[in-house]
XYZ file of C-alpha atoms in Angstrom:
627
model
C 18.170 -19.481 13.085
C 21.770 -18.705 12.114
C 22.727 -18.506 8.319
C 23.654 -22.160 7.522
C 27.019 -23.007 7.839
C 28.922 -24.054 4.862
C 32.116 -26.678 4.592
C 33.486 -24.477 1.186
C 34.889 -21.141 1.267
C 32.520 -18.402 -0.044
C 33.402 -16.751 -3.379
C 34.210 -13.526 -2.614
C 31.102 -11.167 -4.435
C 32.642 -7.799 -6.240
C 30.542 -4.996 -5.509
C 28.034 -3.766 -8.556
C 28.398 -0.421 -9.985
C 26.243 2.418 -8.421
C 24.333 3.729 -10.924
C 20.987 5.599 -10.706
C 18.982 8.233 -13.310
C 19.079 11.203 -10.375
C 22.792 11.494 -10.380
C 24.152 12.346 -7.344
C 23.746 14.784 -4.207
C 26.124 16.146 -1.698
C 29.140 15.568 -3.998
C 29.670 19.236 -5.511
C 28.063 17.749 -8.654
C 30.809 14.603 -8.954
C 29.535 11.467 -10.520
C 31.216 8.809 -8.123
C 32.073 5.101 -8.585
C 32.857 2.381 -6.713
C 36.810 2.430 -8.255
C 36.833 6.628 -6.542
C 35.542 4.978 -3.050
C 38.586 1.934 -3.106
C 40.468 2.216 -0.244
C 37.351 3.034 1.877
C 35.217 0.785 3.922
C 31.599 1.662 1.917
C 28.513 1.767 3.934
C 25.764 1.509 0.978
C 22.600 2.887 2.814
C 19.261 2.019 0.531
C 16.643 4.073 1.926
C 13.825 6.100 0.958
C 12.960 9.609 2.656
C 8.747 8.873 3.766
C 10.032 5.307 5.909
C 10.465 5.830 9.670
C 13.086 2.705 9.876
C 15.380 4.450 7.481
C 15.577 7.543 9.456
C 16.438 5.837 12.215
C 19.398 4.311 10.873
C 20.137 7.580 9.860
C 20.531 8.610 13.465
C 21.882 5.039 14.016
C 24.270 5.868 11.863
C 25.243 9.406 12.364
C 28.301 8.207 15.677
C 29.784 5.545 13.254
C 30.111 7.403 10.250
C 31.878 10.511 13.125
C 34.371 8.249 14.656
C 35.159 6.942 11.764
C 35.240 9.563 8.937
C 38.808 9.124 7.456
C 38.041 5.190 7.138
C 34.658 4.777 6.193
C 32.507 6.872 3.177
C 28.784 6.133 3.633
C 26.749 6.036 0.327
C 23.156 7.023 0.696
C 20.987 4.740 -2.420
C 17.709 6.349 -2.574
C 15.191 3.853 -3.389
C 11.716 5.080 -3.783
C 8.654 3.937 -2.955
C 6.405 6.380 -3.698
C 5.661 8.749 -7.060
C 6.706 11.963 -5.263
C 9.883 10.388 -3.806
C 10.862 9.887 -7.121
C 11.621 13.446 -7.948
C 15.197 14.771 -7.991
C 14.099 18.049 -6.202
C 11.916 15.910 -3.609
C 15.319 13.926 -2.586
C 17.468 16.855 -2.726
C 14.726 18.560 -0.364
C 14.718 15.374 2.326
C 18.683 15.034 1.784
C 18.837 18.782 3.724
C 15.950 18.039 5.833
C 17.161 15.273 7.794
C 20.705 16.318 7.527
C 22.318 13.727 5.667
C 25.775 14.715 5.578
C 27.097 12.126 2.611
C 26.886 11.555 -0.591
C 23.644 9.902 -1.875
C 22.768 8.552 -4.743
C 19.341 9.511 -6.440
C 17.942 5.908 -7.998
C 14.742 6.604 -8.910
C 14.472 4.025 -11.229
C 15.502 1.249 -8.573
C 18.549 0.017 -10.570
C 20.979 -0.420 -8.136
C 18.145 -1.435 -5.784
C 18.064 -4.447 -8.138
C 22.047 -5.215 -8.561
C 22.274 -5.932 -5.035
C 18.971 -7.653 -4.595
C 17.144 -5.371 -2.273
C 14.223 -6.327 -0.621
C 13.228 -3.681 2.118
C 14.421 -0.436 3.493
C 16.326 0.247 4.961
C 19.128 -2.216 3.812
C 22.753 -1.508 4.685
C 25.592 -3.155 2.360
C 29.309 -3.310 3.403
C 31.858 -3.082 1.421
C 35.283 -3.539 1.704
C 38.520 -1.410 0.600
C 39.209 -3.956 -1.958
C 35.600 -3.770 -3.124
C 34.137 -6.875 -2.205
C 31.219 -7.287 -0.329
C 31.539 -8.443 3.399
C 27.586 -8.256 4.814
C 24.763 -7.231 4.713
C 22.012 -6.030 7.159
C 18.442 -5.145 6.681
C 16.143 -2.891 9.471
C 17.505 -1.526 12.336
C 19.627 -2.058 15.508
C 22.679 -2.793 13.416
C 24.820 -0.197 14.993
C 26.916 -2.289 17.350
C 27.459 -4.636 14.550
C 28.497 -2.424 12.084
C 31.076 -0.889 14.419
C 32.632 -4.462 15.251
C 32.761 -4.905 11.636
C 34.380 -1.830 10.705
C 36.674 -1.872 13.257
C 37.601 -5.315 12.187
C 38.147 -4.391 8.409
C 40.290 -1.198 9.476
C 42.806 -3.565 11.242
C 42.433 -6.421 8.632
C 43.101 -3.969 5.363
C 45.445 -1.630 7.477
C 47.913 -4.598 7.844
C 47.464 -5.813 3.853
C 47.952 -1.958 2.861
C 44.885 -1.979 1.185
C 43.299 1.045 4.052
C 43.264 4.635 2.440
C 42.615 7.003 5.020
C 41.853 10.442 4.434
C 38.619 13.099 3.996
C 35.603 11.380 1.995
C 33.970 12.639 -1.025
C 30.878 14.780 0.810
C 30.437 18.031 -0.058
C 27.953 20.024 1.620
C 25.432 22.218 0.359
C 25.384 25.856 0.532
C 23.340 27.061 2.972
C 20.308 29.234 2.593
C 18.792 31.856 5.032
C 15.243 31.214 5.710
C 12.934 31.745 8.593
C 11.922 28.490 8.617
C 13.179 25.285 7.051
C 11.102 22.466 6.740
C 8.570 23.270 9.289
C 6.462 20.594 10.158
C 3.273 21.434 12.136
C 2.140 24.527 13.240
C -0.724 25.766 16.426
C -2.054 29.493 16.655
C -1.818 30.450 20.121
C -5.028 31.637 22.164
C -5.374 35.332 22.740
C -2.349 36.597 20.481
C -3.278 34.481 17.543
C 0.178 33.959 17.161
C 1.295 30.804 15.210
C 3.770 28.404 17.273
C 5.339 26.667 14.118
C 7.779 23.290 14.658
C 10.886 24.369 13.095
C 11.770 20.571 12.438
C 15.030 20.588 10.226
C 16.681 23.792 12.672
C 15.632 21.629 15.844
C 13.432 24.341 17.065
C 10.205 26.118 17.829
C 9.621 29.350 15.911
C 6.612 32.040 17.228
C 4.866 34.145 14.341
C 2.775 37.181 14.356
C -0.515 36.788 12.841
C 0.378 37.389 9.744
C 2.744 34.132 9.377
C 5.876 36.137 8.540
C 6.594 37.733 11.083
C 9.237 35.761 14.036
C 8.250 37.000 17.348
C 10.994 34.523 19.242
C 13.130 31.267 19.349
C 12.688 29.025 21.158
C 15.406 26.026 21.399
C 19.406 26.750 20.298
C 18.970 25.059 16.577
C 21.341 22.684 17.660
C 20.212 18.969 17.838
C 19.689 17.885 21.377
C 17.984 17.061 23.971
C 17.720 19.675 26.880
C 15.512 21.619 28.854
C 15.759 24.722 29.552
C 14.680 28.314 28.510
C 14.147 29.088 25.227
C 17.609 30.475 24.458
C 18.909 27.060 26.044
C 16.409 24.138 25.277
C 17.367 21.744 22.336
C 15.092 19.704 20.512
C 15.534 17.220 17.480
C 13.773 17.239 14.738
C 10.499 18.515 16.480
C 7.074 17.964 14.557
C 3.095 17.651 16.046
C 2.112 20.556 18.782
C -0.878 20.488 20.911
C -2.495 23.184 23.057
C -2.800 22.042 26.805
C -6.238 22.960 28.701
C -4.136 24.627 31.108
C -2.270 26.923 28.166
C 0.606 24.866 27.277
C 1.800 22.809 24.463
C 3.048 19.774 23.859
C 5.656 19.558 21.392
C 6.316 15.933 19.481
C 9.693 15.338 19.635
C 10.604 13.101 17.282
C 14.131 11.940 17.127
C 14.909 12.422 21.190
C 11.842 9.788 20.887
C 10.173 12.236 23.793
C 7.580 14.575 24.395
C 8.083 17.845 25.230
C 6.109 20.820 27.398
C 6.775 24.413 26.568
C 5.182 27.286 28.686
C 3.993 29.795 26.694
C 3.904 32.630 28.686
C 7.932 32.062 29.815
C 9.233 30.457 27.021
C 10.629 27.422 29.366
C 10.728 23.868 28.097
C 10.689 20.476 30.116
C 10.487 16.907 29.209
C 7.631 15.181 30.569
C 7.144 11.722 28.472
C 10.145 9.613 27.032
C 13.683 8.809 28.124
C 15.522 9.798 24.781
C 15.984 5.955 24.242
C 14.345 4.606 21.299
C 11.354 1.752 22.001
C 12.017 -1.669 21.204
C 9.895 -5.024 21.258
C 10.008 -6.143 25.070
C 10.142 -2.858 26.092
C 7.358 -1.790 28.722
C 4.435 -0.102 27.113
C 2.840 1.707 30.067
C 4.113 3.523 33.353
C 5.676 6.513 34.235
C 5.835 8.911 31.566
C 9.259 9.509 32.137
C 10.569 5.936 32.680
C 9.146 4.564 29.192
C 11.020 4.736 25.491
C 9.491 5.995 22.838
C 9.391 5.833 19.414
C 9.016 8.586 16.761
C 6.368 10.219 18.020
C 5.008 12.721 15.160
C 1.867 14.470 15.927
C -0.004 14.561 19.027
C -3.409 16.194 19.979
C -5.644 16.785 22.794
C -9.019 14.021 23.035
C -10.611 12.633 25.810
C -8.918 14.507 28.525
C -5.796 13.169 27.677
C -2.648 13.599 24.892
C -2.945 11.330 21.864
C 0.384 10.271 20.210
C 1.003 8.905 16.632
C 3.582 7.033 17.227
C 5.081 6.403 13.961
C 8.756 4.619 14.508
C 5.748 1.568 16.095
C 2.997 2.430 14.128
C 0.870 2.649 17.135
C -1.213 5.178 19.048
C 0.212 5.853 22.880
C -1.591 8.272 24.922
C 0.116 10.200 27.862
C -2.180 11.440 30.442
C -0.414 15.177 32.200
C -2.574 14.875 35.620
C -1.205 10.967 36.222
C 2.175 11.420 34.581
C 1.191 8.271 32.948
C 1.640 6.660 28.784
C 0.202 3.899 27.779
C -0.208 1.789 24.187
C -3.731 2.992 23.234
C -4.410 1.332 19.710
C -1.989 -0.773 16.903
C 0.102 -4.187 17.504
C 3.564 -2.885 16.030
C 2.713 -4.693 13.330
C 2.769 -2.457 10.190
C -0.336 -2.435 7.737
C -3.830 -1.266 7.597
C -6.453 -3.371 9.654
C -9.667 -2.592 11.281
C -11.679 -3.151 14.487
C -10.813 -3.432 18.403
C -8.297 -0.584 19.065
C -5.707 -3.193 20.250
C -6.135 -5.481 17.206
C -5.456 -2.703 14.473
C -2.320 -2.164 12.627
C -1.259 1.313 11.357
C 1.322 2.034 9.371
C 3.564 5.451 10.594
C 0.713 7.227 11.790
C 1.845 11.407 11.328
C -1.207 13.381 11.730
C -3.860 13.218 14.328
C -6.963 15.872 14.885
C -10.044 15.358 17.460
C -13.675 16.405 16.361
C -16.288 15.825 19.197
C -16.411 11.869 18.934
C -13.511 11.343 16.612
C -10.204 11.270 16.717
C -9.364 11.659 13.181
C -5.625 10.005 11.769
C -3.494 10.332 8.561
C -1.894 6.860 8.344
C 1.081 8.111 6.066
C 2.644 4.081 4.687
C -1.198 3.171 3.517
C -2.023 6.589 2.347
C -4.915 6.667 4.482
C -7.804 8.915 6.461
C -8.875 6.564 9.418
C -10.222 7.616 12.706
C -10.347 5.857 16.113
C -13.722 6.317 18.702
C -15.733 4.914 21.857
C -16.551 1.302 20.901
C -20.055 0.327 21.153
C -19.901 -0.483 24.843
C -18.310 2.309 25.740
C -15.466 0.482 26.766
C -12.449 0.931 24.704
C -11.923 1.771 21.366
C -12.722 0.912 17.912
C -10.266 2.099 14.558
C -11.901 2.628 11.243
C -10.753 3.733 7.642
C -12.857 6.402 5.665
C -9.861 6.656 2.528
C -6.825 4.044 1.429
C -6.460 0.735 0.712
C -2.929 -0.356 2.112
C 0.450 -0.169 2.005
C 0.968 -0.209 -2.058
C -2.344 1.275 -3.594
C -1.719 5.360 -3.816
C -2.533 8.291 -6.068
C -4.869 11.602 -6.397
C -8.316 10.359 -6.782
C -11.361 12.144 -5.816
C -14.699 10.370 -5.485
C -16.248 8.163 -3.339
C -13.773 7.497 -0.377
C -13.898 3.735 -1.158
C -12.050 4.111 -4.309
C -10.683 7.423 -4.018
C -6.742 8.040 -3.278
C -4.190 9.496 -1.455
C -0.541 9.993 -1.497
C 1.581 9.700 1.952
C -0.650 12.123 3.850
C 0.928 13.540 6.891
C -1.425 15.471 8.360
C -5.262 15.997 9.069
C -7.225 18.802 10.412
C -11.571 18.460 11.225
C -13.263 21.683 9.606
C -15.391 23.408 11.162
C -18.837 21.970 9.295
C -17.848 18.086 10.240
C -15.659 17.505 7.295
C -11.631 16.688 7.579
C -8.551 18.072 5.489
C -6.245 15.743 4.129
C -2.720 17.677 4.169
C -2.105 15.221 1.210
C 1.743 15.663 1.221
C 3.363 13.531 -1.346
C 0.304 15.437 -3.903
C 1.316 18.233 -3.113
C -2.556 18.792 -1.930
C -4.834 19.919 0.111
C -8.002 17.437 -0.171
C -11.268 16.352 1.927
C -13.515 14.133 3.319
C -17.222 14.544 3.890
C -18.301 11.658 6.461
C -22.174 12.566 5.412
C -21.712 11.864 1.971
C -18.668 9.861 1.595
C -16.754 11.771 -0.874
C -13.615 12.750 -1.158
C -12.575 16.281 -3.354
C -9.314 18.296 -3.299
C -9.558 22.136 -2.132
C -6.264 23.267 -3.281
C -2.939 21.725 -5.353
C -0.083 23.378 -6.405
C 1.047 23.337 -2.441
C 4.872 22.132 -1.784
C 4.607 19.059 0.431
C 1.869 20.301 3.343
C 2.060 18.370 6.525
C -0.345 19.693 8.380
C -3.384 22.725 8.548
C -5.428 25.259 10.784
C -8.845 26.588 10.305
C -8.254 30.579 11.261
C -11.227 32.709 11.261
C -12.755 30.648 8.197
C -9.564 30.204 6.510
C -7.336 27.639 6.197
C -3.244 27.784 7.419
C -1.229 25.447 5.648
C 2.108 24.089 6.767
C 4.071 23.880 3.261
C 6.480 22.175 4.344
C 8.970 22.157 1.253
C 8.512 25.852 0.583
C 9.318 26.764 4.469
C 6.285 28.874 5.157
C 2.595 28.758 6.662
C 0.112 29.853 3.188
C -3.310 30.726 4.281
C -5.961 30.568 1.757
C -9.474 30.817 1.467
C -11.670 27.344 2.203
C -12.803 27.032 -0.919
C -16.707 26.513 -1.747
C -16.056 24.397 -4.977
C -13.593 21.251 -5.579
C -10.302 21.582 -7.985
C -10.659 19.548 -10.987
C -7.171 17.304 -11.067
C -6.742 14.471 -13.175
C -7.275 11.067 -11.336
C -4.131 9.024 -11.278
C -3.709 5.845 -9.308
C 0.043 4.030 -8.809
C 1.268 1.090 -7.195
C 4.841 0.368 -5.414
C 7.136 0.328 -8.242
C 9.046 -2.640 -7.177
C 8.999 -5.581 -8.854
C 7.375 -9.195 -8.417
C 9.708 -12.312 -6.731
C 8.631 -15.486 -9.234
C 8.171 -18.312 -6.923
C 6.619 -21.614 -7.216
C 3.327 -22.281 -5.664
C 2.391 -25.040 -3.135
C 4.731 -26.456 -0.198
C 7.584 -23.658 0.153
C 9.883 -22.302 2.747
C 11.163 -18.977 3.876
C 14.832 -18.513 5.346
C 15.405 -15.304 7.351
C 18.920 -15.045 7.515
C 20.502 -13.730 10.777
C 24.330 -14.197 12.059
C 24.919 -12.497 15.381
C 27.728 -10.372 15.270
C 31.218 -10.818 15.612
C 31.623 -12.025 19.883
C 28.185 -11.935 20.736
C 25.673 -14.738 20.968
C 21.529 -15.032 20.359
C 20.461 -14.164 24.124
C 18.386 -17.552 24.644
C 18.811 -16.481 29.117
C 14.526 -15.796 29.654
C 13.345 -17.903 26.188
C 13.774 -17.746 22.226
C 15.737 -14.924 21.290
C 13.714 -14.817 18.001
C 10.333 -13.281 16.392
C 8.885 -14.164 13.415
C 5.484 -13.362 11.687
C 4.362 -13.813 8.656
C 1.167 -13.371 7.014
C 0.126 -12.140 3.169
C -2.333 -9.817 1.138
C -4.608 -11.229 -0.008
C -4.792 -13.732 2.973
C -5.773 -16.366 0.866
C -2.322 -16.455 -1.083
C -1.073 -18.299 2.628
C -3.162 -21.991 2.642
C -0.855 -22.703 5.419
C 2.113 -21.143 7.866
C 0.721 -17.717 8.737
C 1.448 -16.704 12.473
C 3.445 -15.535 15.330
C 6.510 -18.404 15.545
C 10.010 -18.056 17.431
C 12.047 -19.759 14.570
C 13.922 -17.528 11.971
C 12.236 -19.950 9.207
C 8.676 -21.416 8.305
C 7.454 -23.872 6.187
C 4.502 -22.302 3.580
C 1.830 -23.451 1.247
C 1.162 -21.242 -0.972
C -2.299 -21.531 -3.018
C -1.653 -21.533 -6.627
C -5.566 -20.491 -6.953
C -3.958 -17.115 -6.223
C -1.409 -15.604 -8.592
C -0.355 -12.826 -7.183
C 0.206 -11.398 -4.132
C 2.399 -9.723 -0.749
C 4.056 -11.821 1.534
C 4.576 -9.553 4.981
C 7.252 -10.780 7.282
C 8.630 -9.464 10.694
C 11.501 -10.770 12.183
C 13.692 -9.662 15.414
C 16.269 -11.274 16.550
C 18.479 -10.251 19.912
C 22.024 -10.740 20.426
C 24.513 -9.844 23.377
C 27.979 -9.810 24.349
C 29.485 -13.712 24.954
C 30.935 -13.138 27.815
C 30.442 -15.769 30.499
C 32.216 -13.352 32.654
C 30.323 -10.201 32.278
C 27.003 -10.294 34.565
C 25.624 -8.005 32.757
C 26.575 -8.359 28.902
C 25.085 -5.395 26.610
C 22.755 -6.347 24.123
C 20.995 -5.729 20.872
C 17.983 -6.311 19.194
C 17.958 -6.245 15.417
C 14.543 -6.062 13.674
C 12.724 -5.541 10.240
C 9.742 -5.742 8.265
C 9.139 -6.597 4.366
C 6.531 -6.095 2.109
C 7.563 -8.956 -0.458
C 5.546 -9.242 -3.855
C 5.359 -12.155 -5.304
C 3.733 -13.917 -8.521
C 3.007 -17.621 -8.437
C 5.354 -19.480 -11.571
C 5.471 -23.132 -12.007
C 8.931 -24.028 -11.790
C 9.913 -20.877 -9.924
C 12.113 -21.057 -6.428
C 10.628 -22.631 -3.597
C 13.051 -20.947 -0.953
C 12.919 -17.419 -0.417
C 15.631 -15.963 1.613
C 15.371 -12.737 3.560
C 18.891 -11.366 5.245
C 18.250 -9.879 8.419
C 22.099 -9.352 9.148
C 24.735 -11.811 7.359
C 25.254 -13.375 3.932
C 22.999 -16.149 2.884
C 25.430 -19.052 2.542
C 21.897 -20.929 1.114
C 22.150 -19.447 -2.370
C 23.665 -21.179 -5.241
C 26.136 -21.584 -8.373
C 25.450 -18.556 -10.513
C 23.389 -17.420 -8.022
C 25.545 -16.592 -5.634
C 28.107 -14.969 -8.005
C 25.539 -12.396 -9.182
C 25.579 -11.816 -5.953
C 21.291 -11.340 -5.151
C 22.216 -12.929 -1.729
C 23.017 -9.477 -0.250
C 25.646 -8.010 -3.083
């Protein structure tokens, strides 16, 4: 459904302020405003640094904001979700380590989240040269829009004068010599008891002696890419999970070429042997020749049941690719993003990051639920079953030791089994090192004080941690006793929607861009799906549907709740003359809370790409329909 269409001209919505507690990054310690960006088409990027989506857009949006740099000034917002992500030094860290090369303002108190009437990251905002906002677009895909849109305003404002061109406010940090910077997993090599560490921010492996310090070799230039090669000529981007092969090889996650990777250890030599470098989207084939099927984030990988694993975090899914049949296939999750139980192909995960096999088990750090879960033979023996040992779902998080049923974690992005049958949480956003013991169902924490770990290795009865933040592998003792911490529990900081219980209806707003059409040529063009936590907060309208709206009854017995929506939508070029017109999907998720208020709205309106022409009087000039 397209944004309804309106007889009266639209007011025209003046930007908000930018304002936020952090101050800013990447501006050599400016404070900007909106009046220092006129002139400039503004690209306001909300986004928080632990959510997949938003760093693909920030690959999505890495051409535009090239080809464009004396135009258009993109404006990082970042919004957090989680405790840790709140801390200055925590977004100044994730600022360098996925290279965000513009300014970005630190909002850790969500107040600009809330003038513009956020509802999910990643949201982009446009802005115009006169300061006005022109559109907004929520999830990903958006990059063929945006360009038609910018392109459009650079002609538009050139003509009225209004078009300053010239260098943007950026100003880069200085750089600092480390070995590594931000690893992000780590094996030790057979025989030499080397480490092979993921040197994810430098796009490259790095080989230590034994004593973690020491750099043996290179391998990959440092320069993003994707190429095989030699070591001194393979790229990689952003590389993370490694895997030892039977046959002496590893397989190297790597992430943002969406591929995986297989290095020979004894040469050096890197090939590609799963993934195109295209990132998956819905429709997309999800099994066939490893090298003929997209990908999607793939983070950690390990070796169970004679065949690679993959947590597959841009779909929250598990793939597995088998080396002897050059084969991948979907092994567990829907795409859908959440924490559910049972029959492998009925669970949802949400951005799955660490993954470890023990005998029977594979075990998995779900890092959007802050959860330990495994996956294992089903009864039968015939497929595969997904369990949860720790977490809750996608808003519940802390550091909580106990009994794993109440007991919480933060973000965890990687796990590791221990050699007596336990697990290691690398508990990342707690800066912690914790476990679970299956036998008695408790959870402790071995170690804190640890700068963001992502993953760990048992060596010679110690323990090899990954810190991620502090760009080096710590090994410690395994500890005998549990730390004492102070439980503390949180919940997403973002705030309740009032709406009005009973009979109510929810608008997702989508306009296709500028010359292109909904592609309607094999069936609806549209996804929707909506359902809600608790489940009993939906009496009525939960499902799959191919309409970009739904009628809902919501039960007043419940007060409170999340409503979770998914919506794509695909658009190509209207072209009647074009065979082949290129298209695009666009897609998102939201986690909405709401609380049940007599009298409240009965509409809620999500904007998938557009401006909600369905919003009202004051409303609309407070701009909360995408301002």
């Amino acid at each position: 459904m397209n944004a309804p269409s309106s007889s009266r001209r639209r007011a025209r919505v003046r930007a908000p302020q930018l304002i936020g507690k952090g101050g800013w990054i990447n501006t050599g310690d400016k404070q900007l405003t909106l009046a220092d960006l006129r002139g400039s088409i503004v690209i306001l990027d909300f986004w928080t640094f632990c959510c997949v989506n938003c760093l693909h857009v920030l690959d999505e949006l890495r051409e535009l904001e090239e080809r464009h740099q004396d135009t258009v000034v993109i404006v990082g917002v970042h919004s957090p979700k989680f405790v840790h992500e709140a801390e200055h030094q925590s977004v100044v860290d994730a600022v360098e380590r996925y290279e965000v090369h513009h300014p970005v303002l630190d909002d850790p108190e969500l107040a600009t989240w809330r003038q513009y009437a956020v509802r999910a990251w990643p949201t982009l905002v446009v802005i115009d040269p006169e300061g006005y906002v022109v559109a907004q677009h929520a999830g990903e895909g958006h990059a063929h829009a945006l360009e038609r849109l910018v392109t459009r305003l650079e002609q538009e404002h050139a003509a009225k004068g209004t078009l300053r061109r010239g260098d943007g406010p950026y100003v880069p940090p200085e750089p600092v010599a480390t070995d590594l910077r931000f690893p992000g997993k780590a094996v030790v090599l057979p025989g030499s008891g080397h480490y092979l560490v993921s040197d994810s921010t430098r796009h490259a492996l790095v080989e230590l002696a034994a004593d973690g310090e020491t750099v043996i070799r290179r391998i990959g230039t440092g320069e993003r890419g994707l190429e095989d090669g030699d070591a001194a000529t393979a790229r990689f981007s952003e590389p993370q999970g490694l895997a030892l092969l039977p046959d002496g090889g590893v397989v190297v996650a790597d992430t943002v070429n969406h591929a995986l990777r297989r290095v020979d250890v004894e040469t050096g030599r890197v090939t590609t042997v799963a993934g195109t470098g295209r990132q998956w989207w819905q429709g997309s084939p999800t099994s066939g020749p490893a090298r003929e099927v997209d990908l999607s984030s793939p983070w950690d990988v390990a070796w169970f049941e004679d065949r690679v694993w993959v947590a597959m975090a841009g779909v929250h899914q598990l793939w597995t690719y088998d080396p002897e049949r050059e084969r991948v296939e979907v092994a567990a999750g829907t795409t859908n993003e959440g924490l559910v139980d049972g029959l492998a192909g009925d669970a949802w995960f949400a951005q799955p990051s660490g993954l470890s096999a023990d005998g029977a088990r594979l075990w998995i750090a779900d890092s959007e639920t802050s959860a330990l879960r495994w996956a294992e033979r089903s009864a039968d023996g015939d497929g595969y079953v997904v369990r949860t040992a720790v977490g809750t779902g996608l808003f519940d998080f802390g550091h909580r030791d106990g009994a794993a049923g109440q007991a919480l974690l933060q973000h965890p992005l990687g796990v590791t089994a221990l050699p007596d049958g336990s697990v290691a949480v690398s508990d990342t956003y707690n800066n912690a090192l914790r476990r679970y013991d299956p036998v008695s169902g408790e959870v402790s924490t071995l170690a804190t004080d640890l700068r963001e770990p992502s993953d760990a290795m048992v060596v010679d009865g110690d323990i090899v941690v990954v810190e991620s933040a502090a760009h080096r592998l710590t090994r410690m003792r395994l500890p005998e006793e549990a730390v004492r911490v102070e439980a503390v529990a949180h919940r997403t900081q973002r705030e309740a929607t009032d709406v009005a219980p009973g009979p109510f209806r929810l608008d997702v707003v989508f306009s296709a861009p500028a010359g292109q059409k909904l592609d309607e040529r094999y069936g609806p063009s549209t996804r929707l799906l909506v359902s809600a936590t608790p489940p009993e907060l939906l009496k009525d309208g939960a499902g799959k549907g191919t309409d970009l709206f739904r009628d809902l009854v919501l039960d007043p017995a419940v007060p409170e709740g999340v409503l979770h929506v998914s919506a794509m939508a695909a658009s190509c070029d209207d072209d009647p003359d074009n065979e082949y017109p290129a298209c695009h999907v666009h897609q998102q998720d939201w986690g909405v809370p709401v609380r049940l208020v007599d009298g409240a709205g009965a509409r809620l309106a999500l904007v998938l790409a557009g401006i909600d022409e369905g919003a009202e009087g004051a409303e609309g000039a407070e701009g909360v329909d995408g301002a």
